[in-house]
XYZ file of C-alpha atoms in Angstrom:
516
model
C -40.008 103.708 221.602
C -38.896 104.210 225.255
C -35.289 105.438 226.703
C -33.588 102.001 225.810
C -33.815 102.164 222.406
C -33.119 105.853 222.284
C -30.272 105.256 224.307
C -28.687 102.186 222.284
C -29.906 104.312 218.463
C -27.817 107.535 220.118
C -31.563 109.340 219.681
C -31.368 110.100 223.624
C -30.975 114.144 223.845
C -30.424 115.603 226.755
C -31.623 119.275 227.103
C -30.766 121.526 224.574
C -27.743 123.299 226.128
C -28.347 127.185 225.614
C -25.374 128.521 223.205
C -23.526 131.718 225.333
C -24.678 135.031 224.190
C -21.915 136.037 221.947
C -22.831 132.673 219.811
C -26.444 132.911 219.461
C -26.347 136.275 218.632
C -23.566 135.587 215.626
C -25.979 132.473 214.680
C -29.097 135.301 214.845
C -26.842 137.713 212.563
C -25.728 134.766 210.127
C -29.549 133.061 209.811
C -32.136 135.806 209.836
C -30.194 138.473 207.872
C -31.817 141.990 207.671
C -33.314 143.636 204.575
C -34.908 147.480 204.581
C -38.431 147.540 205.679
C -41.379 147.604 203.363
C -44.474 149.727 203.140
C -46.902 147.744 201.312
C -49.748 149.370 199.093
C -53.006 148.787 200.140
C -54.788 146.457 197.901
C -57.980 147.455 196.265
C -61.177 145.813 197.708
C -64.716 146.499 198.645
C -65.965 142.888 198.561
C -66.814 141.130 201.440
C -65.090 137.820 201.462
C -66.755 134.184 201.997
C -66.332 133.339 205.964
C -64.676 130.245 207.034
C -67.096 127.188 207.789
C -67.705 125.234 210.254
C -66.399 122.320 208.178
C -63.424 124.143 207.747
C -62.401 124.877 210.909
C -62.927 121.335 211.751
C -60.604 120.370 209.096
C -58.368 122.448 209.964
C -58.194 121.332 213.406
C -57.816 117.782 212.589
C -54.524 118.597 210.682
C -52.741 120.042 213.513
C -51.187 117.105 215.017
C -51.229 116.413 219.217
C -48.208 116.273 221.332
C -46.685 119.408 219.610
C -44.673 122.138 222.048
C -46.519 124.929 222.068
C -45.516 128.381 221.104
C -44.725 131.972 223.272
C -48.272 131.676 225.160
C -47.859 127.908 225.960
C -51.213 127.070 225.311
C -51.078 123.463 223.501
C -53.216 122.453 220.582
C -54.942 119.691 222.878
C -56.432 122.530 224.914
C -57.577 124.646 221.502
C -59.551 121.745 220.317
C -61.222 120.564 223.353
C -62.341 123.942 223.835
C -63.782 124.331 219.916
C -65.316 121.002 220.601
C -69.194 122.406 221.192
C -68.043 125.770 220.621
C -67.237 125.759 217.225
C -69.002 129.034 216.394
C -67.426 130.764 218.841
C -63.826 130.318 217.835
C -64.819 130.641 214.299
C -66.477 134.266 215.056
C -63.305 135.329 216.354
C -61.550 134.202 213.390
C -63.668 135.383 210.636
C -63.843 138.913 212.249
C -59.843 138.819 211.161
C -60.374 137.482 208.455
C -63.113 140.192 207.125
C -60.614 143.175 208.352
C -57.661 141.272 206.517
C -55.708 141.446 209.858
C -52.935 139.329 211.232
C -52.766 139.962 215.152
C -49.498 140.918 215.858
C -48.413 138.624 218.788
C -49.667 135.553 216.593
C -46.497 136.917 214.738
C -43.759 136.459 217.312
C -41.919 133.005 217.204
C -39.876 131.504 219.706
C -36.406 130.722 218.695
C -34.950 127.675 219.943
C -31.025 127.121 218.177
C -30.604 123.460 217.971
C -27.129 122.152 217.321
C -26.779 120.502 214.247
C -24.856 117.000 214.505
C -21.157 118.188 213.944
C -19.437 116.431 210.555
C -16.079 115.956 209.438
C -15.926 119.348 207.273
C -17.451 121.529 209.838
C -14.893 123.831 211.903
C -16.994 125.330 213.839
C -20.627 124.458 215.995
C -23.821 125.020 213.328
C -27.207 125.699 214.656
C -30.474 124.579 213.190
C -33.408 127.377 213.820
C -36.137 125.848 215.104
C -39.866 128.256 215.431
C -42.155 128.253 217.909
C -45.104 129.737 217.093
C -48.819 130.012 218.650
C -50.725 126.930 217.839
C -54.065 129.551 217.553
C -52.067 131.424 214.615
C -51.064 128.016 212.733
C -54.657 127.367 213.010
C -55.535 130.720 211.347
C -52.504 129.867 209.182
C -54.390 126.563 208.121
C -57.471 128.014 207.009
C -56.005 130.726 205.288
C -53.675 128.712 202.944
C -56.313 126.252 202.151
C -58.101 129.540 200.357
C -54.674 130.230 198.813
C -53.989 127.299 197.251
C -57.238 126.676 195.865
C -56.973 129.980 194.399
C -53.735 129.038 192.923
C -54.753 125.984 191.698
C -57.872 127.731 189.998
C -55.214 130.401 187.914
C -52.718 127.564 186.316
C -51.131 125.488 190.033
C -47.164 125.823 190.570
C -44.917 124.076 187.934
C -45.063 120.554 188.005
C -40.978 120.184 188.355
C -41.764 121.422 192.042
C -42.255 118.319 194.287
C -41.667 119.649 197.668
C -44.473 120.758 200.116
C -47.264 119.091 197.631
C -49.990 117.118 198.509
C -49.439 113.213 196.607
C -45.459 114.529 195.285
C -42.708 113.126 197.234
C -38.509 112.775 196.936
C -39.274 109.448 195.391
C -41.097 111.287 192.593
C -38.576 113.781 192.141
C -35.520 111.081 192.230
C -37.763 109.048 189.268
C -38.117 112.014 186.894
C -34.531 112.217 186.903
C -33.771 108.512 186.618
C -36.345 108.528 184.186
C -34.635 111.140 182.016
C -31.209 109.409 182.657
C -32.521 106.021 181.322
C -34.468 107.775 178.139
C -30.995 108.984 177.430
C -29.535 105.643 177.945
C -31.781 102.889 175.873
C -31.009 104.563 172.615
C -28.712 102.487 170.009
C -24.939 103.102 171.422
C -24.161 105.181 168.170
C -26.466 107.312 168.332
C -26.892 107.620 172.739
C -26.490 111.049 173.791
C -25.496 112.329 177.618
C -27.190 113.029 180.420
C -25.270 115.073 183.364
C -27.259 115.449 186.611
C -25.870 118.698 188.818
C -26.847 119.224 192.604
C -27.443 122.993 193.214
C -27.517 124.583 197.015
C -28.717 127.637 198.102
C -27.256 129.630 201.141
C -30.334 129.717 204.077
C -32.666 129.396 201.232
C -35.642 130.079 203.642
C -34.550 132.427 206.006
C -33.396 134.573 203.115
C -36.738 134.822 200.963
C -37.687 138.382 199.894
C -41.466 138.994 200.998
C -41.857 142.067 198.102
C -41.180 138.846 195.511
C -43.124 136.555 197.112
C -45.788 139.332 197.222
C -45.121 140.235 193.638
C -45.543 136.633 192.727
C -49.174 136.553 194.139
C -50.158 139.526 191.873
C -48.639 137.605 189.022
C -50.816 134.531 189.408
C -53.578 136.551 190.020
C -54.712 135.753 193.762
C -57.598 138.330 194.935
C -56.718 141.133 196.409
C -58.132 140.525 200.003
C -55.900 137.325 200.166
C -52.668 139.127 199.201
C -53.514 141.823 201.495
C -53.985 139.314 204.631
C -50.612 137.631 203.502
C -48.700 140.934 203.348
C -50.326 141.735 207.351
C -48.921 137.821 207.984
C -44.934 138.904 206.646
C -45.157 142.353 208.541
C -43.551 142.512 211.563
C -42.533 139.388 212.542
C -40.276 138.683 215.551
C -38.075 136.428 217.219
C -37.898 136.084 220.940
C -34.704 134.462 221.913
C -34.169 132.249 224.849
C -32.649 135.339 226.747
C -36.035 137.027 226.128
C -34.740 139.165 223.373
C -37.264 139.790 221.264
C -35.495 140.669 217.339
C -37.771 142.236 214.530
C -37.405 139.968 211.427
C -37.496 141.583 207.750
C -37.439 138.708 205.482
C -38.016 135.001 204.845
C -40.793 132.465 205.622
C -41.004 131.513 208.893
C -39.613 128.297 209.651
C -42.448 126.155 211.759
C -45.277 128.120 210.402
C -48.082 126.555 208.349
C -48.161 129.200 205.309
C -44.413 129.571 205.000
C -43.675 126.482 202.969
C -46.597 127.068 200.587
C -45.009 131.024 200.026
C -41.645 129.620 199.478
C -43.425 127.235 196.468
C -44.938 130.485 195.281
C -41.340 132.325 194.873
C -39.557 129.425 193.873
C -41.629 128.873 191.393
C -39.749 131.980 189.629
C -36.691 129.601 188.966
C -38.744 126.997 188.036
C -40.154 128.690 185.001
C -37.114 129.906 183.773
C -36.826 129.001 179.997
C -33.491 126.393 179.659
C -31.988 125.281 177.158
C -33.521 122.603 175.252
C -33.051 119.002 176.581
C -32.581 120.748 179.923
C -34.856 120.873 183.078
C -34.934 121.900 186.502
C -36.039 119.582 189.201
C -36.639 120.722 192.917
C -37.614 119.417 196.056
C -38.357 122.515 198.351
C -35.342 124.605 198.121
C -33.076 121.842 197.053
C -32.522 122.421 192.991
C -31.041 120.145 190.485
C -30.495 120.840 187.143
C -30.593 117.797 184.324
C -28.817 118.176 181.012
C -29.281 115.503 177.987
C -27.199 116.262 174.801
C -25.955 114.541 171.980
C -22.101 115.316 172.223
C -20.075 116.023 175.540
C -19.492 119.928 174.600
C -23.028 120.609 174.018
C -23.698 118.941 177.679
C -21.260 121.497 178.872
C -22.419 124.632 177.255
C -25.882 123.594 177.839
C -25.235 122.737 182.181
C -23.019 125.871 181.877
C -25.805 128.209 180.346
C -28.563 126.698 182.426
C -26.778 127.195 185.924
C -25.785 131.084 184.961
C -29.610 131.440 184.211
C -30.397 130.260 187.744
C -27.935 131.962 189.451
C -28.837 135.420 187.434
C -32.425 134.948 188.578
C -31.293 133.640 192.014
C -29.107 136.962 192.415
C -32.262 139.290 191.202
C -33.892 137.556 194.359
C -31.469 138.312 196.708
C -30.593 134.503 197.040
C -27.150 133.002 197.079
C -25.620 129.932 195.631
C -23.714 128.354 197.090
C -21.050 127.257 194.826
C -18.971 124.914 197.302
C -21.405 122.849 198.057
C -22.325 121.901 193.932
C -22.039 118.164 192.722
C -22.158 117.070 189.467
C -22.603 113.204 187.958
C -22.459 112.180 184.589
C -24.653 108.979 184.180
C -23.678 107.418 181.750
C -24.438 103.760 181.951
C -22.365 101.001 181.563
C -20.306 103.827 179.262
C -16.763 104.072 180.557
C -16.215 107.656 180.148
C -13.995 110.709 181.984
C -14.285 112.571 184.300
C -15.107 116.145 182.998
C -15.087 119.367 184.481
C -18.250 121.331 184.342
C -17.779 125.377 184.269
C -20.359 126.763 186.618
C -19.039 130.417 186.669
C -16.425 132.370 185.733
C -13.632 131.098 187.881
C -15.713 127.802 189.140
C -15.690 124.919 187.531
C -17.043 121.375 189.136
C -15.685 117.699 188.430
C -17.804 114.498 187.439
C -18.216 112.254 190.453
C -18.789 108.367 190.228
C -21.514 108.965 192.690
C -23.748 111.393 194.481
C -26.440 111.761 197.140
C -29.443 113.411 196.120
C -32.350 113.702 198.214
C -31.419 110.734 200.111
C -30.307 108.201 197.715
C -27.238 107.436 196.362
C -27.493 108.042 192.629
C -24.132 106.374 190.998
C -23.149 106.932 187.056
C -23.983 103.591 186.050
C -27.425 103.963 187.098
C -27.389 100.455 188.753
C -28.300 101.911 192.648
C -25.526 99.862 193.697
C -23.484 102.143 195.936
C -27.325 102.836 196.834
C -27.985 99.979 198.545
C -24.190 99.497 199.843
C -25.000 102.712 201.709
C -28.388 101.598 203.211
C -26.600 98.475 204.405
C -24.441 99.747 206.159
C -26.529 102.453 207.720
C -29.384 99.767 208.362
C -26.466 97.844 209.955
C -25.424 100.318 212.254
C -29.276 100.578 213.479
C -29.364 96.692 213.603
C -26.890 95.726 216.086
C -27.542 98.467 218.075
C -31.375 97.209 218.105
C -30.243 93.811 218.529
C -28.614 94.570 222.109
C -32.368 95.871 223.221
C -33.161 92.109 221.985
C -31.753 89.289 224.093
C -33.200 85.869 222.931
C -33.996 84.845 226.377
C -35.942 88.028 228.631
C -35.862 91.426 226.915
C -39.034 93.157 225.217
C -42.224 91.134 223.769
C -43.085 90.072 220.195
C -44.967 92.938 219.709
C -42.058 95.486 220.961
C -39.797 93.243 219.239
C -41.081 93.560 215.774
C -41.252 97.147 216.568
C -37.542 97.915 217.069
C -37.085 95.763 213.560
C -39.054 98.282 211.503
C -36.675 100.961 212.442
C -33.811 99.199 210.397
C -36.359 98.171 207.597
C -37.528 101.183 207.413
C -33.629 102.765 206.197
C -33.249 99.967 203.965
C -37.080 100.535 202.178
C -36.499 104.377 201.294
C -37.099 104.581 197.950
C -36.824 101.120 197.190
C -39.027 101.061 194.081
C -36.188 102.921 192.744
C -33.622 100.381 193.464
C -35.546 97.242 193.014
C -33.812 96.243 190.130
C -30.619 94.713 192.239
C -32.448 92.108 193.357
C -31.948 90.645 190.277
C -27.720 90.681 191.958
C -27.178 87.911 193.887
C -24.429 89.959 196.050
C -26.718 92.679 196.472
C -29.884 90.477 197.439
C -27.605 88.353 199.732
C -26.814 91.180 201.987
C -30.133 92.440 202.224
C -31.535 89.415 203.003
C -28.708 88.854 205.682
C -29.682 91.835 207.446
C -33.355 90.688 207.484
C -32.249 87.156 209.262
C -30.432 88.779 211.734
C -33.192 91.011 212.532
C -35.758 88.331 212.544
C -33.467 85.702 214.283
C -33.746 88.184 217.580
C -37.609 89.234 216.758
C -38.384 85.075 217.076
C -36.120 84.030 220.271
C -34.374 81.765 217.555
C -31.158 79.912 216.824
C -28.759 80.902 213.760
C -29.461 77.445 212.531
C -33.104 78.212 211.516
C -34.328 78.161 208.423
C -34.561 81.579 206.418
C -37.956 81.196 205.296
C -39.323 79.897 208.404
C -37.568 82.652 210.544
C -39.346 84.966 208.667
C -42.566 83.802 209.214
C -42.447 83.228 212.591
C -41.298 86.927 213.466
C -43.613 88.389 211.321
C -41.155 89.998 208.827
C -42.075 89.916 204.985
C -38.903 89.454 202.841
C -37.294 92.771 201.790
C -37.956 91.952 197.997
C -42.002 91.507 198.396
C -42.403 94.793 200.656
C -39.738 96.525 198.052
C -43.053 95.233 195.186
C -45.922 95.918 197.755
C -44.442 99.504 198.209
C -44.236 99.764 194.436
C -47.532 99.006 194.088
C -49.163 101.439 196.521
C -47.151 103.820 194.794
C -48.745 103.118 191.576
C -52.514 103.163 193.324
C -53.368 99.711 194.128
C -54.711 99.937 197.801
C -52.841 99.342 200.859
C -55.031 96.241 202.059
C -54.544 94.746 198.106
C -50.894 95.331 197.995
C -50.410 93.938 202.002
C -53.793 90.492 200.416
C -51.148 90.198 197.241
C -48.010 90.230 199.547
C -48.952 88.037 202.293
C -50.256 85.464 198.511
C -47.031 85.992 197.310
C -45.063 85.243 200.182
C -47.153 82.104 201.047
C -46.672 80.644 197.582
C -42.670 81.712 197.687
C -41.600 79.940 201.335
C -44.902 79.560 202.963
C -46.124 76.196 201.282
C -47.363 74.273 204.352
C -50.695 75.176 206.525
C -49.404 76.237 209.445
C -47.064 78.706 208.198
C -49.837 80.112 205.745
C -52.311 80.689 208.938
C -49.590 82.205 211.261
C -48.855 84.538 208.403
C -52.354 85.664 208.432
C -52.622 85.956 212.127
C -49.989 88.227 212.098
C -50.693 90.586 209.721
């Protein structure tokens, strides 16, 4: 995007300041917390396993992405794959001897720990540090092949549950956020005697990742039945692992996945998947995106909703404490969506001497879920957010000198691009004149500095000549790609639609299609 707009969007880092010693070694205490050491029992084997193709490898290698920093050894994933170019055999060689010995080599196992500070908000006292892994590109190649064996294998003895949408090929936040809407809404439609309740509740847990046990995640491989060589090359992978620290400390590390690796997010889905197939109350489900966990209730009267939430979260949080993983309490929302129903606020008991209140509102995964279900304080959140990223775009945007079309219409996707998250969701406002009014404000502000033009300008036209699609046909095009229809038949139906809505004279029509 270049250093003005990073500058103007507040994106511009500097270096990352090194924390003093005394810090980062508190932040290494409180993130990567230590657990005994484990002596694993040597799987049972004497088959040799299917080597890794040439296809493979190729796959593999055109998943890891360019322009990544490197890990310990410095050696950039550019260099790895113009060397494998022509020589394809020879990495693979290497590769599949470790693979037939069911090795891990230990220096592929030592991650470079870079603390980044996280962006400081109104509730935090003191600085927080994101963890951030460097590992060997080489090892997340090995990483790459090896969990495309594991999760066909998975998928071959009965997949991961289906409530699990995080780190899954075609599942998304948007899919998650719809199951619950979708649950909310059943509850809803019903005649108004006989409508039940349906109470959504936020769970968090404490350095979820950091804090996984590898003996569970082990012991959940054995329950799904992966072969024995596989498990045995995964427990060589979670053996000794280290950090080296920016002072060149190098710290053994004794549990969790590791953060920046290629097989940790697919292990976490494997011991997660524990919670997920806990048996709940009926008319209760869990829901989770990675490690974030919600849990959603429907009942017919407000006291079974409560005993029903109350019993389902002390389930978790048993099964959470046989796993060595924390909840963390505090940080627990709760919304009762009700609909246009006015009803109280009610106090949910999560534990013994915890109980959580009903909120009008609540982020989950990124979008603003209120009681009524109407995604109104939704979209009066993206507004202003999109707002913020507007006029601070717009400076980079002088109608006379400043960037080029092309640059221009650029910098406008950035505040398009907060305002479309999830928008199939939320599509339903436009049927709110308020709500469609500010939207489309935003959009002829944008435009008006994309196009060089005056405020006087017609909407329509504006939009056409920068190049921007209203928000309401890209909120319908983005719908439909979600449902399947193709990207070039959602952009054809689009670019028909928009034509017919403001587009109705020739010239616009072609300068529509020249554009896009």
């Amino acid at each position: 995007m270049g250093e003005g707009y990073k500058i103007i969007t507040k994106k511009f880092r500097k270096c990352t300041p090194i924390p003093d010693e005394e810090t980062e070694e508190a932040q290494i205490k409180k993130l990567f917390p230590s657990k005994p050491q484990i002596t694993w029992d040597e799987p049972e084997y004497t088959e040799q396993q299917p080597n890794f193709t040439v296809e493979e490898l190729k796959e593999a290698l055109s998943k890891c992405k360019n322009k990544k920093a490197p890990g310990p050894d410095g050696i950039k994933i550019e260099i790895i794959k113009a060397v494998a170019e022509g020589n394809y055999h020879l990495l693979l060689d290497c590769i599949n001897s470790l693979w037939q010995k069911g090795a891990f080599p230990t220096e592929w196992k030592i991650a470079k720990l870079v603390l980044i500070e996280k962006l400081k908000k109104p509730e935090m006292q003191n600085k927080e540090y994101k963890p951030i892994c460097l590992l060997n590109n080489i090892s997340k190649l090995y990483e790459r092949l090896i969990k495309t064996r594991l999760e066909n294998e998975i998928r071959e003895n009965g997949d991961l549950s289906e409530q699990q949408y995080g780190f899954r090929c075609g599942r998304s936040t948007l899919d998650a956020t719809k199951y619950v809407m979708q649950r909310a809404e059943e509850t809803n439609k019903v005649g108004y005697k006989n409508r039940g309740f349906c109470l959504l509740v936020t769970l968090d847990i404490s350095n979820a990742f950091n804090s996984a046990r590898w003996e569970i995640i082990v012991e959940e491989l054995i329950n799904k039945k992966i072969g024995s060589h596989l498990i045995k090359v995964i427990q060589k992978y979670l053996t000794n692992r280290k950090i080296r620290t920016s002072r060149g400390r190098v710290q053994e590390i004794t549990c969790g996945v590791p953060q920046g690796s290629v097989l940790g997010p697919i292990l976490w889905n494997v011991l997660y998947d524990r919670i997920l197939k806990i048996k709940c109350p009926k008319g209760t489900s869990l829901v989770a995106f990675a490690d974030d966990l919600a849990v959603v209730v429907c009942a017919k009267s407000e006291i079974e909703m409560q005993e029903k939430a109350k019993d389902a979260i002390q389930l978790v949080k048993n099964e959470l404490d046989k796993m060595d993983l924390t909840l963390n309490l505090e940080k627990t929302d709760a919304v009762l969506l009700s609909g246009r129903r006015k009803l109280p606020e009610l106090k949910i008991k999560i534990s013994e001497n915890f109980y959580v209140k009903t909120q009008k509102k609540i982020k989950y995964l990124g979008l603003v879920i209120d009681k009524d279900l109407r995604m109104a304080a939704h979209v009066d959140h993206v507004v202003s957010h999109a707002e913020k990223k507007a006029v601070a775009i717009m400076r980079l945007m002088p109608n006379i000198g400043g960037p080029g079309d092309t640059t221009r219409r650029i910098y406008a996707t950035v505040a398009k691009s907060v305002i479309m998250y999830a928008a199939p969701l939320w599509m339903k406002v436009w049927k709110t004149k308020i709500y469609k009014e500010k939207l489309e404000r935003l959009k002829f502000r944008l435009a008006i500095r994309v196009a060089r033009a005056y405020r006087t300008v017609r909407h329509s036209a504006v939009l056409v000549i920068a190049g921007l699609p209203p928000l309401e046909l890209l909120a319908i095009e983005k719908e439909d790609i979600e449902k399947g229809k193709s990207k070039e038949m959602s952009r054809r139906d689009l670019l028909t639609n928009w034509q017919a809505k403001g587009g109705t004279k020739k010239g616009v029509g072609q300068k529509v299609d020249k554009q896009h």
